[in-house]
Tab-separated table of C-alpha atoms and ligand atoms in Angstrom:
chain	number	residue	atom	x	y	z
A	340	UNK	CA	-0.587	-9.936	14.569
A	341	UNK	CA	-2.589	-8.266	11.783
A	342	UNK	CA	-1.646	-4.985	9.774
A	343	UNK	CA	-3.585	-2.389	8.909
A	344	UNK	CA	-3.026	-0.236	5.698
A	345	UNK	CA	-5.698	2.540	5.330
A	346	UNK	CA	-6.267	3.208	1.436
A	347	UNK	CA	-6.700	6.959	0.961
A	348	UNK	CA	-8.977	6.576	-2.262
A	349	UNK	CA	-11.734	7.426	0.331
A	350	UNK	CA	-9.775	9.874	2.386
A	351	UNK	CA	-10.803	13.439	1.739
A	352	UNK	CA	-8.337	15.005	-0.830
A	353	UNK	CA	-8.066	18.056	-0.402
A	354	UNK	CA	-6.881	17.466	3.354
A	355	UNK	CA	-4.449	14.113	2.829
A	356	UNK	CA	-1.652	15.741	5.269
A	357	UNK	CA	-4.677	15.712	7.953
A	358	UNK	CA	-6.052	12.481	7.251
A	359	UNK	CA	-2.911	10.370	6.817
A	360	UNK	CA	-2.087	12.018	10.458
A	361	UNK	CA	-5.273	10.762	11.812
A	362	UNK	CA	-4.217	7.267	10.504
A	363	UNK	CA	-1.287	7.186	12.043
A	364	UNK	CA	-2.189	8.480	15.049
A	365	UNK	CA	-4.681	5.340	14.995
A	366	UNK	CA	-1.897	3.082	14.868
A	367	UNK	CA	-1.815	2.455	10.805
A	368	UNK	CA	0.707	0.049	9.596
A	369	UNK	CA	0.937	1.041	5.995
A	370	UNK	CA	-0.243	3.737	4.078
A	371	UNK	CA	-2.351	2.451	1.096
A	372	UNK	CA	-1.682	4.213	-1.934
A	373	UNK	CA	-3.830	3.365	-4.824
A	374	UNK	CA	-2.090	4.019	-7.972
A	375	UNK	CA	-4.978	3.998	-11.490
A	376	UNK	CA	-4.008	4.945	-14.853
A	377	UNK	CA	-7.307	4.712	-16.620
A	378	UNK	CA	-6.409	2.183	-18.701
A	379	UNK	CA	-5.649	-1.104	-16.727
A	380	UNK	CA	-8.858	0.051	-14.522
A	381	UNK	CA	-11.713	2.409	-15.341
A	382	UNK	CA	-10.548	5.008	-12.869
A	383	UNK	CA	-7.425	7.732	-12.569
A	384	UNK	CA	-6.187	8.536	-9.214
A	385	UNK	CA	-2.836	10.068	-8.470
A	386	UNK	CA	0.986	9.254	-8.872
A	387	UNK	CA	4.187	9.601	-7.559
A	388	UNK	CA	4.474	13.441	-7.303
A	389	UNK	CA	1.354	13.315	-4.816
A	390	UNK	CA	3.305	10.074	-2.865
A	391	UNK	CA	6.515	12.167	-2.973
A	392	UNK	CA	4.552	14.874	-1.144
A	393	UNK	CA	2.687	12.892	1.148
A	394	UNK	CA	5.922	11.108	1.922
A	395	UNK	CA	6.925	14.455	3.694
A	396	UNK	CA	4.303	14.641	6.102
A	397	UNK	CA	4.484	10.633	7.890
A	398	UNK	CA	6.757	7.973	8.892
A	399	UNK	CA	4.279	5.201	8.491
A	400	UNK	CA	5.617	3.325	5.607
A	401	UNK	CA	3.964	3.841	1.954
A	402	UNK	CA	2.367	0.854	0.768
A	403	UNK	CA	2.058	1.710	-3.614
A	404	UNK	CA	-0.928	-0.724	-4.898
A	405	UNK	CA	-0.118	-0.236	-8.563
A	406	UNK	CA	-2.783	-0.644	-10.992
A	407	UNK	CA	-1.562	0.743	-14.276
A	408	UNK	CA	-0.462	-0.753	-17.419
A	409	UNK	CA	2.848	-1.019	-18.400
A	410	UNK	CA	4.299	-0.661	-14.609
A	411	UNK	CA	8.430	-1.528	-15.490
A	412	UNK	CA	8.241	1.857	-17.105
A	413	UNK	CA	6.915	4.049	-13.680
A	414	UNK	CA	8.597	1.370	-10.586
A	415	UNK	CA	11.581	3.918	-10.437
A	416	UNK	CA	9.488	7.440	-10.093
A	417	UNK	CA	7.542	5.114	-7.455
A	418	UNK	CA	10.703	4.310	-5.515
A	419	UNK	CA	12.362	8.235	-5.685
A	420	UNK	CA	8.579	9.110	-4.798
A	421	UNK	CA	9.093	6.868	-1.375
A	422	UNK	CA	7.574	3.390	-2.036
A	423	UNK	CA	8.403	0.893	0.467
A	424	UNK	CA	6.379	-2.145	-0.963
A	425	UNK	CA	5.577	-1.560	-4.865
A	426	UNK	CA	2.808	-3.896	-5.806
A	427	UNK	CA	1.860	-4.812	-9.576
A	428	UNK	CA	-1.129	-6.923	-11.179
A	429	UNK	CA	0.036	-10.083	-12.417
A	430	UNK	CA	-2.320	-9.416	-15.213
A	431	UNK	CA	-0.568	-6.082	-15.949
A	432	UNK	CA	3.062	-8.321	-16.164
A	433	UNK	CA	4.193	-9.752	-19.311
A	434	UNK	CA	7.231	-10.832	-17.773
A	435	UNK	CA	6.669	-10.889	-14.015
A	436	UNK	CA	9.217	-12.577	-12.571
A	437	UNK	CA	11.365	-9.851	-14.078
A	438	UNK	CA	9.207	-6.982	-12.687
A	439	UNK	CA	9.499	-7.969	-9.529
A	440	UNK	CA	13.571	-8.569	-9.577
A	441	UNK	CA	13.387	-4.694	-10.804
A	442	UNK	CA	11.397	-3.751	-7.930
A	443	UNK	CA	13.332	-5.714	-5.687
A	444	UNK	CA	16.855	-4.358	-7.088
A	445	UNK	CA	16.238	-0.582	-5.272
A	446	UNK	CA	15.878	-2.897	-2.078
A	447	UNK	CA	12.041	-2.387	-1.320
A	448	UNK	CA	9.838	-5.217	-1.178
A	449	UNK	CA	7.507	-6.670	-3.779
A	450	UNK	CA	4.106	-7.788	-3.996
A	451	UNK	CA	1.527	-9.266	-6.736
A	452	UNK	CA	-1.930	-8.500	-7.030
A	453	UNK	CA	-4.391	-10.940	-8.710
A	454	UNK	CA	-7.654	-9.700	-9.667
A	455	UNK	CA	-10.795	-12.071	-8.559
A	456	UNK	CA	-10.980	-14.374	-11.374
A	457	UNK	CA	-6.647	-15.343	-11.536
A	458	UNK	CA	-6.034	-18.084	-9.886
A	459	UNK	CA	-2.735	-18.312	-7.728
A	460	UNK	CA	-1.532	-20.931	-10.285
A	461	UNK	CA	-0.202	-17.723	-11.902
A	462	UNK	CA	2.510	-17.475	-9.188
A	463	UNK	CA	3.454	-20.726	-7.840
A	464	UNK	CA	6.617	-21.140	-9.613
A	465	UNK	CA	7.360	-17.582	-8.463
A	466	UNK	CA	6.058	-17.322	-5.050
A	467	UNK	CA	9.358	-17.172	-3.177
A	468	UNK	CA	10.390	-14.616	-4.962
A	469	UNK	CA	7.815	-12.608	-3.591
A	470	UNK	CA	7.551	-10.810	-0.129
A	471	UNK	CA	3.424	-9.817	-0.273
A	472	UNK	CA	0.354	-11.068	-2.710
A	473	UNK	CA	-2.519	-9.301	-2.536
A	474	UNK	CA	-5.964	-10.707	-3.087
A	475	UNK	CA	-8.423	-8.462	-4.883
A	476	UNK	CA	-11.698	-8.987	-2.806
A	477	UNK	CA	-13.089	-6.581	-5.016
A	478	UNK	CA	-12.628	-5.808	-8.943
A	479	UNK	CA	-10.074	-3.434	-8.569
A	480	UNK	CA	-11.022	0.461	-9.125
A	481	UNK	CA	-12.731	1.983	-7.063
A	482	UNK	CA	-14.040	2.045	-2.624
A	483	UNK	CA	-16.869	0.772	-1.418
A	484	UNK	CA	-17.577	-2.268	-3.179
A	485	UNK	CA	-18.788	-5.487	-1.356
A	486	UNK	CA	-16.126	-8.379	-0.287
A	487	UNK	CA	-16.771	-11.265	-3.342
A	488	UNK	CA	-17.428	-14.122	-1.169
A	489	UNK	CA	-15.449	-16.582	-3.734
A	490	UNK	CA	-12.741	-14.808	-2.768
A	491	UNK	CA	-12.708	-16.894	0.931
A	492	UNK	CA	-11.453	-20.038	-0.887
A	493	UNK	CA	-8.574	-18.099	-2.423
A	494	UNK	CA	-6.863	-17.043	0.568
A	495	UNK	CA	-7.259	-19.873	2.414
A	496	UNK	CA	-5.400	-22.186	-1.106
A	497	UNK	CA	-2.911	-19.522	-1.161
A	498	UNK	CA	-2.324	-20.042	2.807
A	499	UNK	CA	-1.665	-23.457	2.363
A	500	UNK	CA	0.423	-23.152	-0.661
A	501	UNK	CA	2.750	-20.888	1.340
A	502	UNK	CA	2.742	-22.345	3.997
A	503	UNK	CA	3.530	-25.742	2.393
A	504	UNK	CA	6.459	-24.429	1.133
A	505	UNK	CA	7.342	-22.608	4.824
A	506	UNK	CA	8.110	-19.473	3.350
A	507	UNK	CA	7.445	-16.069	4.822
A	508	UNK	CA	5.344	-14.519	2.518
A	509	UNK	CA	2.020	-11.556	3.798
A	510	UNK	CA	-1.077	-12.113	2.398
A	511	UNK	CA	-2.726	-8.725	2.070
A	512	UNK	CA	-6.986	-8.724	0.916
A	513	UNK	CA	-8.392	-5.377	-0.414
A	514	UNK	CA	-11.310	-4.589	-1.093
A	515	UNK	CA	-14.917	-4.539	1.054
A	516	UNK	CA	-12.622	-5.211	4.306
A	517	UNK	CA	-14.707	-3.988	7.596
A	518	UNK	CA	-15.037	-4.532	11.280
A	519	UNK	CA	-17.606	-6.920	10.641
A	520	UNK	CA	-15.611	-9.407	8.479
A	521	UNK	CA	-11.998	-8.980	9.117
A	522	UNK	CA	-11.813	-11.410	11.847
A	523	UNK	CA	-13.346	-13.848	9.115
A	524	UNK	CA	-10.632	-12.633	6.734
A	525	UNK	CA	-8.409	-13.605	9.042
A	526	UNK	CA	-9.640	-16.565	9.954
A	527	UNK	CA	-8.902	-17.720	6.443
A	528	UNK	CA	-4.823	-16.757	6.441
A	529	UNK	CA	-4.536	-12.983	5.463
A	530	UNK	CA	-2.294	-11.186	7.795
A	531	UNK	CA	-2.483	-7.883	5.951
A	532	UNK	CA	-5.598	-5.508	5.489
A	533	UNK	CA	-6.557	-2.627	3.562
A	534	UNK	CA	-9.974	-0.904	4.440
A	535	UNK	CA	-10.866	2.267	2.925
A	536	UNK	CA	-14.136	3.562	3.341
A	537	UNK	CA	-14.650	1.510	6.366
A	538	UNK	CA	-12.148	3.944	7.448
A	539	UNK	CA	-11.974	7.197	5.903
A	540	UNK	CA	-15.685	7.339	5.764
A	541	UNK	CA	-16.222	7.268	9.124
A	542	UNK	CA	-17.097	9.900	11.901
A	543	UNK	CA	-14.198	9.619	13.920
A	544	UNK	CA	-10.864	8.500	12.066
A	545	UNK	CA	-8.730	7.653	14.673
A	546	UNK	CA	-10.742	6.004	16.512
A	547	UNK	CA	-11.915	3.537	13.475
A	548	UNK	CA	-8.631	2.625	12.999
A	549	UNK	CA	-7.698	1.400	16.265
A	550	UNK	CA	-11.058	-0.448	16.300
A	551	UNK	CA	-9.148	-2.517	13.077
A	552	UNK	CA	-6.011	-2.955	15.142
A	553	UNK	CA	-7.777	-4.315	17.798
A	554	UNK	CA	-10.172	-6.691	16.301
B	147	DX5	C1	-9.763	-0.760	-5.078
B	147	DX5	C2	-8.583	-0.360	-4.241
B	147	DX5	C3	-8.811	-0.446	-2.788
B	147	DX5	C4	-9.915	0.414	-2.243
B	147	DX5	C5	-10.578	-0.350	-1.149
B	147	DX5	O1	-9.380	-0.822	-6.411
B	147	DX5	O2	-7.455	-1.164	-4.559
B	147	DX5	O3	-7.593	-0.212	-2.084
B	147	DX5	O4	-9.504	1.651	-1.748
B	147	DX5	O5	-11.680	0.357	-0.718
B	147	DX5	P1	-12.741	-0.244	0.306
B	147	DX5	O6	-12.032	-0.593	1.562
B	147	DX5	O7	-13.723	0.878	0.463
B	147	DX5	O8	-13.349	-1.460	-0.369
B	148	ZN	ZN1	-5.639	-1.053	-3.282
């Protein structure tokens, strides 16, 4: 069964309590909360007083796509804020396999990221410490880009590596995901998806995100 995790970069800011209803009322999975500092990617978004806020106004649990430098320092604000899945950039981690037994010490899940050009050799003697990695299908910092086709190979290596090792770990792609390729996606061993101007940048919210959940 696939998830769904609407990204609200594209969502219209000045009305998230609306949108993130619409989502949900769409049958959203996640919220996707994309987290930029300006330093680790050429972009600034929000933090965790705005998640703390928004926490206030759903139920649907807060997915926190981290893409800052330095994230040890900011994990707990994310947690008080309402994280239920903190994820951080392997290429952000100095000492990763630490970062995520912080994360995973306040008893929320944990995910990696890996930017298009690091290869899952950077987590296979970690992996099963790991409940979600996340594929970058785009260079991460900004919507709208286009799905980087390399990025098919990827998933389907990392779906065999965790699956070799029978362990229970989602496979989330962001990044250019949209009605027209997310079977594909699929197809190739994600389970998780993040779309957010395929989403938020359409006419009718609600109705664009149950056309993802029933693909
Ligand atoms: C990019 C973000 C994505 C972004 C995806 O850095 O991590 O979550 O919102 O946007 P779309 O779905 O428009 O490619
Ligand atoms: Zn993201």
């Amino acid at each position: 069964m696939i998830k769904i995790a609407p990204s609200i970069l594209s969502a219209d800011f000045s009305k998230l309590e609306e949108q993130i209803k619409l989502v949900e009322e769409g049958g959203a999975d996640f919220i996707h909360l994309d987290v930029m500092d300006g330093h680790f990617v050429p972009n600034i978004t929000f933090g965790a007083p705005v998640i703390k806020m928004l926490k206030k106004v759903t139920t649907v649990p807060f997915d926190v796509h981290l893409m800052i430098e330095k994230p040890d320092q900011y994990i707990k604000d994310f947690v008080d804020a309402g994280a239920d899945i903190i994820t951080v950039h392997q290429e952000a981690c100095i000492h990763l396999h630490r970062t995520i037994q912080y994360i995973k010490s306040f008893g929320i899940k944990a995910g990696v990221a890996l930017n298009p050009s690091t290869s899952i050799e950077t987590i296979r003697y970690i992996i099963d410490e790991i409940d979600m990695v996340l594929i970058m299908t785009v260079n991460p910092g900004f919507g709208g880009q286009y799905f980087i086709n390399q990025m098919k190979n990827k998933i389907i290596d990392l779906r065999k590596l965790i699956n070799s090792r029978n362990l229970n770990i989602d496979i989330q792609v962001d990044g250019g995901i949209k009605l027209d390729n997310i079977k594909e996606v699929e197809s190739y061993g994600a389970n998780i998806f993040v779309a957010g101007s395929a989403i938020f940048n359409s006419e009718d919210i609600v109705y664009a995100t149950r056309m993802f959940k029933s693909v």
